[in-house]
One Martini backbone bead per residue (centre of mass of N, CA, C, O) as a GRO file, in nm:
protein
  201
    1LEU     BB    1   0.054   0.064  -0.017
    2SER     BB    2   0.304   0.265  -0.005
    3TYR     BB    3   0.335   0.246  -0.341
    4LEU     BB    4   0.076   0.358  -0.479
    5PRO     BB    5   0.128   0.659  -0.553
    6ASN     BB    6   0.385   0.597  -0.728
    7ALA     BB    7   0.242   0.406  -0.925
    8ILE     BB    8   0.051   0.619  -1.039
    9THR     BB    9   0.269   0.810  -1.139
   10LEU     BB   10   0.402   0.606  -1.336
   11ALA     BB   11   0.144   0.569  -1.505
   12ARG     BB   12   0.137   0.863  -1.602
   13ILE     BB   13   0.403   0.848  -1.756
   14ALA     BB   14   0.307   0.609  -1.945
   15LEU     BB   15   0.091   0.797  -2.100
   16VAL     BB   16   0.263   0.984  -2.278
   17PRO     BB   17   0.317   0.815  -2.537
   18VAL     BB   18   0.014   0.782  -2.600
   19LEU     BB   19  -0.045   1.083  -2.632
   20ILE     BB   20   0.152   1.133  -2.864
   21LEU     BB   21   0.020   0.933  -3.064
   22ALA     BB   22  -0.261   1.062  -3.065
   23LEU     BB   23  -0.162   1.336  -3.175
   24LYS     BB   24  -0.022   1.239  -3.429
   25ASP     BB   25  -0.318   1.119  -3.529
   26GLN     BB   26  -0.544   1.320  -3.437
   27ARG     BB   27  -0.671   1.201  -3.155
   28TYR     BB   28  -0.842   1.409  -2.964
   29ASP     BB   29  -1.031   1.231  -2.797
   30LEU     BB   30  -0.810   1.049  -2.678
   31ALA     BB   31  -0.630   1.273  -2.566
   32LEU     BB   32  -0.842   1.382  -2.371
   33GLY     BB   33  -0.878   1.126  -2.202
   34LEU     BB   34  -0.579   1.107  -2.112
   35PHE     BB   35  -0.564   1.387  -1.978
   36VAL     BB   36  -0.784   1.336  -1.769
   37LEU     BB   37  -0.660   1.082  -1.644
   38ALA     BB   38  -0.402   1.222  -1.548
   39GLY     BB   39  -0.547   1.423  -1.359
   40LEU     BB   40  -0.683   1.211  -1.176
   41SER     BB   41  -0.418   1.070  -1.085
   42ASP     BB   42  -0.299   1.317  -0.949
   43ALA     BB   43  -0.522   1.349  -0.737
   44LEU     BB   44  -0.506   1.060  -0.618
   45ASP     BB   45  -0.207   1.046  -0.520
   46GLY     BB   46  -0.230   1.292  -0.335
   47PHE     BB   47  -0.458   1.188  -0.153
   48LEU     BB   48  -0.321   0.924  -0.055
   49ALA     BB   49  -0.061   1.046   0.062
   50LYS     BB   50  -0.214   1.221   0.277
   51ARG     BB   51  -0.431   1.030   0.403
   52LEU     BB   52  -0.199   0.782   0.449
   53ASN     BB   53   0.085   0.886   0.499
   54LEU     BB   54   0.276   0.857   0.195
   55VAL     BB   55   0.498   1.058   0.203
   56THR     BB   56   0.776   1.099  -0.020
   57ARG     BB   57   1.064   1.180  -0.173
   58LEU     BB   58   1.005   1.041  -0.442
   59GLY     BB   59   0.723   1.161  -0.480
   60GLY     BB   60   0.823   1.463  -0.479
   61ILE     BB   61   0.967   1.410  -0.761
   62LEU     BB   62   0.768   1.254  -0.951
   63ASP     BB   63   0.515   1.432  -0.965
   64PRO     BB   64   0.630   1.694  -1.105
   65ALA     BB   65   0.765   1.538  -1.336
   66ALA     BB   66   0.507   1.424  -1.463
   67ASP     BB   67   0.376   1.696  -1.524
   68LYS     BB   68   0.600   1.806  -1.709
   69ILE     BB   69   0.607   1.581  -1.919
   70LEU     BB   70   0.314   1.611  -2.007
   71LEU     BB   71   0.307   1.913  -2.085
   72VAL     BB   72   0.548   1.931  -2.279
   73SER     BB   73   0.444   1.717  -2.474
   74ALA     BB   74   0.183   1.864  -2.547
   75TYR     BB   75   0.316   2.127  -2.653
   76VAL     BB   76   0.488   2.004  -2.874
   77MET     BB   77   0.259   1.865  -3.036
   78LEU     BB   78   0.080   2.123  -3.073
   79THR     BB   79   0.300   2.265  -3.236
   80VAL     BB   80   0.324   2.062  -3.468
   81LEU     BB   81  -0.004   2.106  -3.517
   82GLU     BB   82  -0.058   2.424  -3.497
   83GLN     BB   83  -0.201   2.509  -3.200
   84ILE     BB   84   0.080   2.623  -3.106
   85PRO     BB   85   0.308   2.841  -3.067
   86PHE     BB   86   0.645   2.827  -3.062
   87TRP     BB   87   0.704   3.052  -2.845
   88LEU     BB   88   0.542   2.912  -2.619
   89MET     BB   89   0.690   2.646  -2.602
   90LEU     BB   90   0.964   2.774  -2.544
   91THR     BB   91   0.882   2.912  -2.279
   92VAL     BB   92   0.796   2.660  -2.122
   93ALA     BB   93   1.062   2.498  -2.152
   94PHE     BB   94   1.260   2.715  -2.039
   95ARG     BB   95   1.135   2.739  -1.758
   96ASP     BB   96   1.191   2.444  -1.674
   97LEU     BB   97   1.498   2.456  -1.716
   98LEU     BB   98   1.543   2.684  -1.513
   99ILE     BB   99   1.445   2.530  -1.264
  100VAL     BB  100   1.636   2.289  -1.279
  101GLY     BB  101   1.899   2.451  -1.286
  102GLY     BB  102   1.852   2.609  -1.021
  103TYR     BB  103   1.828   2.363  -0.839
  104LEU     BB  104   2.112   2.243  -0.891
  105VAL     BB  105   2.271   2.491  -0.800
  106TYR     BB  106   2.156   2.512  -0.515
  107VAL     BB  107   2.240   2.229  -0.420
  108ALA     BB  108   2.548   2.266  -0.471
  109HIS     BB  109   2.565   2.517  -0.257
  110SER     BB  110   2.324   2.430  -0.016
  111GLY     BB  111   2.173   2.183  -0.071
  112PRO     BB  112   1.899   2.050   0.007
  113VAL     BB  113   1.564   2.129  -0.124
  114GLN     BB  114   1.237   2.221  -0.087
  115MET     BB  115   0.973   2.211  -0.296
  116ARG     BB  116   0.770   2.522  -0.329
  117PRO     BB  117   0.511   2.626  -0.480
  118SER     BB  118   0.384   2.899  -0.585
  119THR     BB  119   0.113   3.077  -0.665
  120LEU     BB  120   0.214   3.147  -0.949
  121SER     BB  121   0.282   2.854  -1.031
  122LYS     BB  122  -0.005   2.741  -0.997
  123LEU     BB  123  -0.136   2.929  -1.204
  124ASN     BB  124   0.036   2.841  -1.444
  125THR     BB  125  -0.048   2.544  -1.444
  126PHE     BB  126  -0.347   2.596  -1.485
  127MET     BB  127  -0.319   2.746  -1.756
  128GLN     BB  128  -0.179   2.521  -1.914
  129ILE     BB  129  -0.399   2.306  -1.879
  130THR     BB  130  -0.638   2.469  -1.994
  131LEU     BB  131  -0.531   2.505  -2.279
  132VAL     BB  132  -0.515   2.209  -2.357
  133GLY     BB  133  -0.811   2.142  -2.298
  134MET     BB  134  -0.940   2.344  -2.498
  135ILE     BB  135  -0.812   2.230  -2.754
  136LEU     BB  136  -0.915   1.936  -2.732
  137VAL     BB  137  -1.215   2.000  -2.719
  138GLU     BB  138  -1.230   2.152  -2.989
  139LYS     BB  139  -1.097   1.930  -3.178
  140ALA     BB  140  -1.317   1.707  -3.088
  141GLY     BB  141  -1.611   1.875  -3.106
  142TYR     BB  142  -1.759   1.980  -2.835
  143LEU     BB  143  -1.632   2.275  -2.841
  144SER     BB  144  -1.629   2.643  -2.870
  145TYR     BB  145  -1.363   2.921  -2.863
  146PRO     BB  146  -1.391   3.221  -2.967
  147GLY     BB  147  -1.079   3.372  -2.882
  148TRP     BB  148  -0.989   3.215  -2.615
  149VAL     BB  149  -0.732   3.069  -2.697
  150GLU     BB  150  -0.565   3.318  -2.764
  151ALA     BB  151  -0.589   3.445  -2.483
  152MET     BB  152  -0.454   3.204  -2.333
  153ILE     BB  153  -0.181   3.218  -2.468
  154TYR     BB  154  -0.107   3.496  -2.339
  155GLY     BB  155  -0.156   3.410  -2.049
  156VAL     BB  156   0.062   3.187  -2.038
  157PHE     BB  157   0.298   3.368  -2.110
  158ALA     BB  158   0.276   3.553  -1.863
  159THR     BB  159   0.293   3.336  -1.632
  160THR     BB  160   0.555   3.200  -1.724
  161THR     BB  161   0.738   3.446  -1.709
  162ALA     BB  162   0.679   3.529  -1.416
  163SER     BB  163   0.759   3.258  -1.287
  164GLY     BB  164   1.052   3.249  -1.389
  165LEU     BB  165   1.142   3.518  -1.255
  166HIS     BB  166   1.075   3.432  -0.966
  167TYR     BB  167   1.275   3.196  -0.950
  168LEU     BB  168   1.525   3.361  -1.019
  169TRP     BB  169   1.502   3.545  -0.771
  170SER     BB  170   1.493   3.330  -0.547
  171TRP     BB  171   1.779   3.183  -0.643
  172GLY     BB  172   1.944   3.452  -0.653
  173VAL     BB  173   1.886   3.690  -0.458
  174MET     BB  174   1.811   3.525  -0.199
  175LYS     BB  175   2.079   3.370  -0.184
  176ASP     BB  176   2.257   3.619  -0.142
  177ILE     BB  177   2.118   3.712   0.117
  178GLU     BB  178   2.167   3.454   0.277
  179PHE     BB  179   2.477   3.451   0.258
  180ALA     BB  180   2.523   3.732   0.379
  181GLY     BB  181   2.386   3.669   0.652
  182ALA     BB  182   2.569   3.433   0.730
  183ALA     BB  183   2.838   3.588   0.724
  184LYS     BB  184   2.759   3.799   0.934
  185GLY     BB  185   2.700   3.598   1.165
  186GLN     BB  186   2.987   3.477   1.176
  187GLY     BB  187   3.135   3.743   1.237
  188THR     BB  188   2.988   3.806   1.502
  189ALA     BB  189   3.065   3.543   1.648
  190ARG     BB  190   3.373   3.588   1.640
  191ARG     BB  191   3.378   3.854   1.795
  192ARG     BB  192   3.241   3.749   2.051
  193GLY     BB  193   3.444   3.523   2.106
  194GLY     BB  194   3.688   3.713   2.140
  195LYS     BB  195   3.583   3.870   2.385
  196ARG     BB  196   3.546   3.630   2.572
  197THR     BB  197   3.840   3.539   2.568
  198GLY     BB  198   3.961   3.799   2.686
  199ARG     BB  199   3.819   3.787   2.960
  200GLN     BB  200   3.922   3.510   3.048
  201ASP     BB  201   4.235   3.594   3.031
   0.00000   0.00000   0.00000
């Protein structure tokens, strides 16, 4: 039972190649079903992990990785199918590379850090998922959104850019402030220690 949430997450990753093939064949109805199934599995493994107290370090890495793999794959394929502009796909992919690169640099300098998505990052993920869902629903012939998909494209670009800059600031500027504060604290401690040593002598 303790492996169930991670097993569901791995199953979600396994859906990605099937989603890619469905989009390649322009089976938008099948792609929509797979995308919805992936979303439900994401909610289910998160619920089980929290409800049954099965949160693990591996799960904390696999879950966001599965989401990124699914979204980036969907954006790349929808770009190939000319449903999403190339510049938006490039922005989404570069933002994720920026986060991964920043995380690796931070870990190399500061040690392990727990990833906590900001409110802006959660909004961006919601916008990205909504855009893919709207396109798949429209192309499958269920609903039509005249003008709304284009508006969402620019909305996703705005939130993706803002979220990427926020992560860059958090891992760049805040890391410098943290290091400067730590160095200052160590200097103060050394001075205090010197004074105490002088009095004791």
